[in-house]
Amino acid sequence: MSSQIMDVYMQTPPMARTLATAIFVTSIFAHFGVLPYAWLYFTEDRLFHLPPEIWRLVTSFLLSSPQFGIILDPYFVYTYVSHLETSNPKFPRKEDALWYLITVGGIIITVNRLFLGNAFFLQGLTMALCYTATQDQRGAKAGFLFFTVPAQLMPYCMLLYSLLMNPMAIPLQLSGLFAAHLHDFLTRIWPEFGGGPNLLSTPAFVSKLVTTPRFLQREYGTAIRPQSSNQPSGGARGASTGSVLPDSWKTRGSGHRLG
């Protein structure tokens, strides 16, 4: 039984499952007192200690809200990242989705440290992921609480919910929305409509991070992976299966993005 669960787990999109698992485990340890919060939050001066505490660039995105947030936050992150990783047309390669996470995360950190003073950023990242994942689902419908809304309005529904339930989270969420808008402008709107270059194109070193080695070590020998120019990318292979929306919503039509 456990091996079957592990098999299903390993078949999920790797970036989505890694990030969601890291959020869940880190939040469990932190909220139950096993892991001190002081080890996780981001502050600039810690980056210049010896040794530099560079892990805070990552751990500051891994703390969920308490109680139900321990389950819901990893779920939403997994849902949106798996869509970006497998079926979003903006990210035809896995390295493009990884570079999106890096650049959007950097924008969120910069905005919060310059203007807002927040030290944890998961809710901002979730808002950015929600915006990017749903903007290409125009024409589809999504359920939010007891209402059905156009999919592209989901980020604004989240803001409305925070206004009623947790107004203190709104500035952080707005920073994530700004980061997603800025990324979309620099990578899509400016090149397509402004005639300029893609200012956030994926660098080569990110591609090397996610490239599967040609030589695969096995217990019974070495397998050589043949190189084929016809092999589809990770995004293309998952395009028919991954989606941020349930199948029942897709009957409303895929919609078209205008500008």
Short mmCIF file of C-alpha atoms in Angstrom, two decimals:
data_model
loop_
_atom_site.label_atom_id
_atom_site.label_comp_id
_atom_site.label_asym_id
_atom_site.label_seq_id
_atom_site.Cartn_x
_atom_site.Cartn_y
_atom_site.Cartn_z
CA MET A 1 0.00 0.00 0.00
CA SER A 2 2.77 2.42 0.97
CA SER A 3 4.68 1.61 -2.21
CA GLN A 4 1.57 2.36 -4.29
CA ILE A 5 1.14 5.71 -2.58
CA MET A 6 4.80 6.49 -3.20
CA ASP A 7 4.44 5.54 -6.87
CA VAL A 8 1.48 7.91 -7.26
CA TYR A 9 3.40 10.62 -5.42
CA MET A 10 6.44 10.26 -7.67
CA GLN A 11 4.28 10.49 -10.79
CA THR A 12 3.10 14.01 -9.90
CA PRO A 13 4.87 17.04 -11.46
CA PRO A 14 8.25 17.27 -9.72
CA MET A 15 8.43 21.02 -9.02
CA ALA A 16 4.84 21.16 -7.78
CA ARG A 17 5.23 18.16 -5.46
CA THR A 18 8.62 19.34 -4.14
CA LEU A 19 7.40 22.83 -3.30
CA ALA A 20 4.10 21.66 -1.81
CA THR A 21 5.87 18.99 0.29
CA ALA A 22 8.44 21.51 1.52
CA ILE A 23 5.66 23.91 2.57
CA PHE A 24 3.73 21.18 4.35
CA VAL A 25 6.72 19.74 6.22
CA THR A 26 8.19 23.12 7.15
CA SER A 27 4.83 24.42 8.38
CA ILE A 28 4.17 21.30 10.48
CA PHE A 29 7.56 21.58 12.15
CA ALA A 30 7.30 25.32 12.70
CA HIS A 31 3.71 25.53 13.96
CA PHE A 32 4.24 22.61 16.36
CA GLY A 33 7.43 24.06 17.80
CA VAL A 34 9.95 21.63 16.32
CA LEU A 35 11.52 24.24 14.02
CA PRO A 36 12.07 27.81 15.32
CA TYR A 37 10.45 30.57 13.29
CA ALA A 38 13.68 32.55 13.73
CA TRP A 39 15.43 30.15 11.35
CA LEU A 40 12.95 30.73 8.53
CA TYR A 41 12.10 34.40 8.10
CA PHE A 42 13.89 36.68 5.63
CA THR A 43 15.96 39.69 6.60
CA GLU A 44 18.73 41.31 4.61
CA ASP A 45 21.35 41.49 7.33
CA ARG A 46 21.35 37.68 7.71
CA LEU A 47 22.58 37.36 4.14
CA PHE A 48 25.82 39.12 5.09
CA HIS A 49 26.62 36.98 8.11
CA LEU A 50 29.48 34.52 7.98
CA PRO A 51 28.43 32.06 6.79
CA PRO A 52 25.64 33.80 4.80
CA GLU A 53 22.19 32.45 5.68
CA ILE A 54 21.09 32.19 2.05
CA TRP A 55 18.52 29.48 2.86
CA ARG A 56 16.20 32.27 4.05
CA LEU A 57 15.58 33.19 0.40
CA VAL A 58 13.71 29.88 0.17
CA THR A 59 12.39 29.20 3.68
CA SER A 60 10.61 32.57 3.82
CA PHE A 61 8.22 31.13 1.19
CA LEU A 62 7.60 27.85 3.03
CA LEU A 63 5.56 28.87 6.08
CA SER A 64 1.80 28.43 5.69
CA SER A 65 -0.99 29.92 7.71
CA PRO A 66 -1.78 27.97 10.89
CA GLN A 67 -4.59 25.44 11.35
CA PHE A 68 -6.35 24.74 8.05
CA GLY A 69 -3.69 26.70 6.20
CA ILE A 70 -1.26 23.83 6.76
CA ILE A 71 -3.37 21.79 4.34
CA LEU A 72 -4.89 24.45 2.10
CA ASP A 73 -1.75 26.46 1.31
CA PRO A 74 0.27 23.47 0.01
CA TYR A 75 -2.80 22.30 -1.92
CA PHE A 76 -3.24 25.62 -3.72
CA VAL A 77 0.47 25.91 -4.44
CA TYR A 78 0.55 22.37 -5.83
CA THR A 79 -2.51 23.02 -8.00
CA TYR A 80 -1.18 26.21 -9.55
CA VAL A 81 2.45 25.14 -9.95
CA SER A 82 1.46 21.83 -11.56
CA HIS A 83 -0.58 23.79 -14.10
CA LEU A 84 2.35 26.08 -14.90
CA GLU A 85 4.71 23.12 -15.07
CA THR A 86 2.65 20.90 -17.35
CA SER A 87 0.08 22.79 -19.42
CA ASN A 88 0.47 26.57 -19.33
CA PRO A 89 1.44 27.84 -22.81
CA LYS A 90 3.71 30.52 -21.33
CA PHE A 91 6.04 27.85 -19.96
CA PRO A 92 6.76 25.27 -22.68
CA ARG A 93 9.77 23.95 -20.72
CA LYS A 94 10.16 23.04 -17.05
CA GLU A 95 13.05 25.46 -16.71
CA ASP A 96 10.73 28.28 -17.78
CA ALA A 97 8.38 27.48 -14.88
CA LEU A 98 11.35 27.28 -12.49
CA TRP A 99 12.67 30.64 -13.68
CA TYR A 100 9.19 32.09 -13.18
CA LEU A 101 9.24 30.98 -9.55
CA ILE A 102 12.71 32.48 -9.05
CA THR A 103 11.97 35.84 -10.66
CA VAL A 104 8.50 36.31 -9.17
CA GLY A 105 9.83 35.31 -5.77
CA GLY A 106 12.62 37.88 -6.12
CA ILE A 107 10.14 40.63 -7.01
CA ILE A 108 7.95 39.73 -4.02
CA ILE A 109 10.92 39.84 -1.65
CA THR A 110 12.09 43.20 -3.04
CA VAL A 111 8.67 44.86 -2.82
CA ASN A 112 8.03 43.59 0.69
CA ARG A 113 11.41 44.50 2.10
CA LEU A 114 11.40 47.98 0.53
CA PHE A 115 7.83 49.00 1.26
CA LEU A 116 5.91 46.54 3.46
CA GLY A 117 8.36 45.01 5.91
CA ASN A 118 7.02 41.45 5.71
CA ALA A 119 9.42 38.60 6.45
CA PHE A 120 7.33 35.64 5.19
CA PHE A 121 5.97 35.62 1.64
CA LEU A 122 3.94 32.47 0.90
CA GLN A 123 0.59 34.25 0.54
CA GLY A 124 2.13 36.65 -1.95
CA LEU A 125 3.55 33.77 -3.99
CA THR A 126 0.20 31.95 -3.93
CA MET A 127 -1.54 35.04 -5.27
CA ALA A 128 1.04 35.37 -8.07
CA LEU A 129 0.63 31.70 -8.99
CA CYS A 130 -3.17 32.01 -8.98
CA TYR A 131 -3.08 35.02 -11.30
CA THR A 132 -0.65 33.46 -13.78
CA ALA A 133 -2.40 30.08 -13.81
CA THR A 134 -5.90 31.46 -14.35
CA GLN A 135 -5.31 34.23 -16.87
CA ASP A 136 -5.06 31.74 -19.73
CA GLN A 137 -8.32 30.07 -18.67
CA ARG A 138 -10.57 32.83 -19.99
CA GLY A 139 -14.01 31.48 -20.84
CA ALA A 140 -13.83 28.81 -18.15
CA LYS A 141 -15.60 28.97 -14.82
CA ALA A 142 -14.21 28.32 -11.36
CA GLY A 143 -15.84 27.75 -8.01
CA PHE A 144 -15.00 30.06 -5.14
CA LEU A 145 -16.72 29.23 -1.85
CA PHE A 146 -20.42 29.08 -2.80
CA PHE A 147 -20.11 31.05 -6.03
CA THR A 148 -19.14 30.34 -9.62
CA VAL A 149 -16.97 33.04 -11.18
CA PRO A 150 -14.91 33.46 -14.36
CA ALA A 151 -11.58 31.75 -13.80
CA GLN A 152 -9.52 34.89 -14.38
CA LEU A 153 -11.30 36.62 -11.48
CA MET A 154 -10.07 34.11 -8.91
CA PRO A 155 -7.19 36.32 -7.63
CA TYR A 156 -9.61 39.17 -6.97
CA CYS A 157 -12.00 36.83 -5.18
CA MET A 158 -9.09 35.84 -2.94
CA LEU A 159 -8.48 39.51 -2.19
CA LEU A 160 -12.14 40.03 -1.34
CA TYR A 161 -12.07 37.01 0.98
CA SER A 162 -8.97 38.39 2.73
CA LEU A 163 -10.68 41.77 3.10
CA LEU A 164 -13.47 40.07 5.05
CA MET A 165 -11.44 37.48 6.99
CA ASN A 166 -7.82 38.67 7.26
CA PRO A 167 -7.24 42.26 6.06
CA MET A 168 -3.62 42.19 7.27
CA ALA A 169 -2.77 39.75 4.46
CA ILE A 170 -3.92 42.06 1.66
CA PRO A 171 -0.67 44.07 1.21
CA LEU A 172 1.31 40.84 0.90
CA GLN A 173 -1.18 39.44 -1.59
CA LEU A 174 -1.07 42.66 -3.60
CA SER A 175 2.71 42.38 -3.81
CA GLY A 176 2.25 38.92 -5.36
CA LEU A 177 -0.31 40.27 -7.80
CA PHE A 178 2.08 43.05 -8.76
CA ALA A 179 4.91 40.55 -9.26
CA ALA A 180 2.77 38.39 -11.56
CA HIS A 181 1.64 41.43 -13.58
CA LEU A 182 5.22 42.65 -13.92
CA HIS A 183 6.44 39.24 -15.04
CA ASP A 184 3.66 39.05 -17.63
CA PHE A 185 4.52 42.53 -18.92
CA LEU A 186 8.26 41.89 -19.21
CA THR A 187 7.95 38.43 -20.80
CA ARG A 188 4.81 38.70 -22.97
CA ILE A 189 3.23 42.14 -23.38
CA TRP A 190 6.43 44.11 -23.99
CA PRO A 191 7.89 41.65 -26.55
CA GLU A 192 4.59 41.05 -28.38
CA PHE A 193 3.07 44.54 -28.37
CA GLY A 194 6.00 46.83 -27.59
CA GLY A 195 8.46 45.28 -29.99
CA GLY A 196 11.11 44.89 -27.29
CA PRO A 197 13.07 41.86 -26.07
CA ASN A 198 11.97 39.40 -23.43
CA LEU A 199 13.56 41.00 -20.39
CA LEU A 200 13.21 37.90 -18.22
CA SER A 201 14.15 35.12 -20.62
CA THR A 202 15.27 31.88 -19.00
CA PRO A 203 19.07 31.81 -18.63
CA ALA A 204 21.13 28.81 -19.66
CA PHE A 205 22.19 27.85 -16.14
CA VAL A 206 18.53 27.26 -15.16
CA SER A 207 18.15 24.88 -18.09
CA LYS A 208 21.14 22.91 -16.83
CA LEU A 209 19.53 22.58 -13.41
CA VAL A 210 16.55 20.67 -14.79
CA THR A 211 18.19 18.78 -17.66
CA THR A 212 18.03 15.00 -17.24
CA PRO A 213 21.55 13.53 -17.52
CA ARG A 214 22.16 11.55 -20.66
CA PHE A 215 23.81 8.78 -18.65
CA LEU A 216 21.51 7.07 -16.15
CA GLN A 217 23.11 4.98 -13.42
CA ARG A 218 21.32 1.76 -12.56
CA GLU A 219 22.07 -1.03 -10.13
CA TYR A 220 22.66 -3.42 -12.98
CA GLY A 221 24.67 -1.17 -15.31
CA THR A 222 24.63 2.16 -17.12
CA ALA A 223 21.88 3.16 -19.50
CA ILE A 224 22.52 5.74 -22.21
CA ARG A 225 19.55 7.95 -23.02
CA PRO A 226 19.37 8.53 -26.79
CA GLN A 227 19.24 12.15 -27.83
CA SER A 228 16.24 12.94 -30.00
CA SER A 229 15.24 16.27 -31.42
CA ASN A 230 11.63 15.07 -31.72
CA GLN A 231 11.15 14.42 -28.02
CA PRO A 232 8.60 16.89 -26.63
CA SER A 233 9.44 19.09 -23.70
CA GLY A 234 8.08 18.54 -20.22
CA GLY A 235 5.42 21.18 -20.75
CA ALA A 236 4.28 19.63 -24.03
CA ARG A 237 4.06 16.15 -22.61
CA GLY A 238 1.80 17.34 -19.79
CA ALA A 239 -0.32 19.67 -21.83
CA SER A 240 -3.14 17.20 -22.26
CA THR A 241 -3.35 16.23 -18.63
CA GLY A 242 -2.41 19.15 -16.37
CA SER A 243 -4.87 21.91 -15.67
CA VAL A 244 -5.66 24.23 -12.82
CA LEU A 245 -9.39 23.67 -13.48
CA PRO A 246 -11.49 20.50 -13.13
CA ASP A 247 -12.63 18.77 -16.30
CA SER A 248 -16.24 19.86 -15.78
CA TRP A 249 -15.22 23.49 -16.12
CA LYS A 250 -13.49 22.96 -19.45
CA THR A 251 -16.84 22.45 -21.20
CA ARG A 252 -17.40 26.19 -20.94
CA GLY A 253 -14.72 26.78 -23.58
CA SER A 254 -11.03 27.60 -23.43
CA GLY A 255 -11.43 31.29 -24.28
CA HIS A 256 -8.89 33.54 -25.92
CA ARG A 257 -6.38 35.95 -24.38
CA LEU A 258 -6.57 39.49 -25.79
CA GLY A 259 -3.58 41.63 -24.90
#
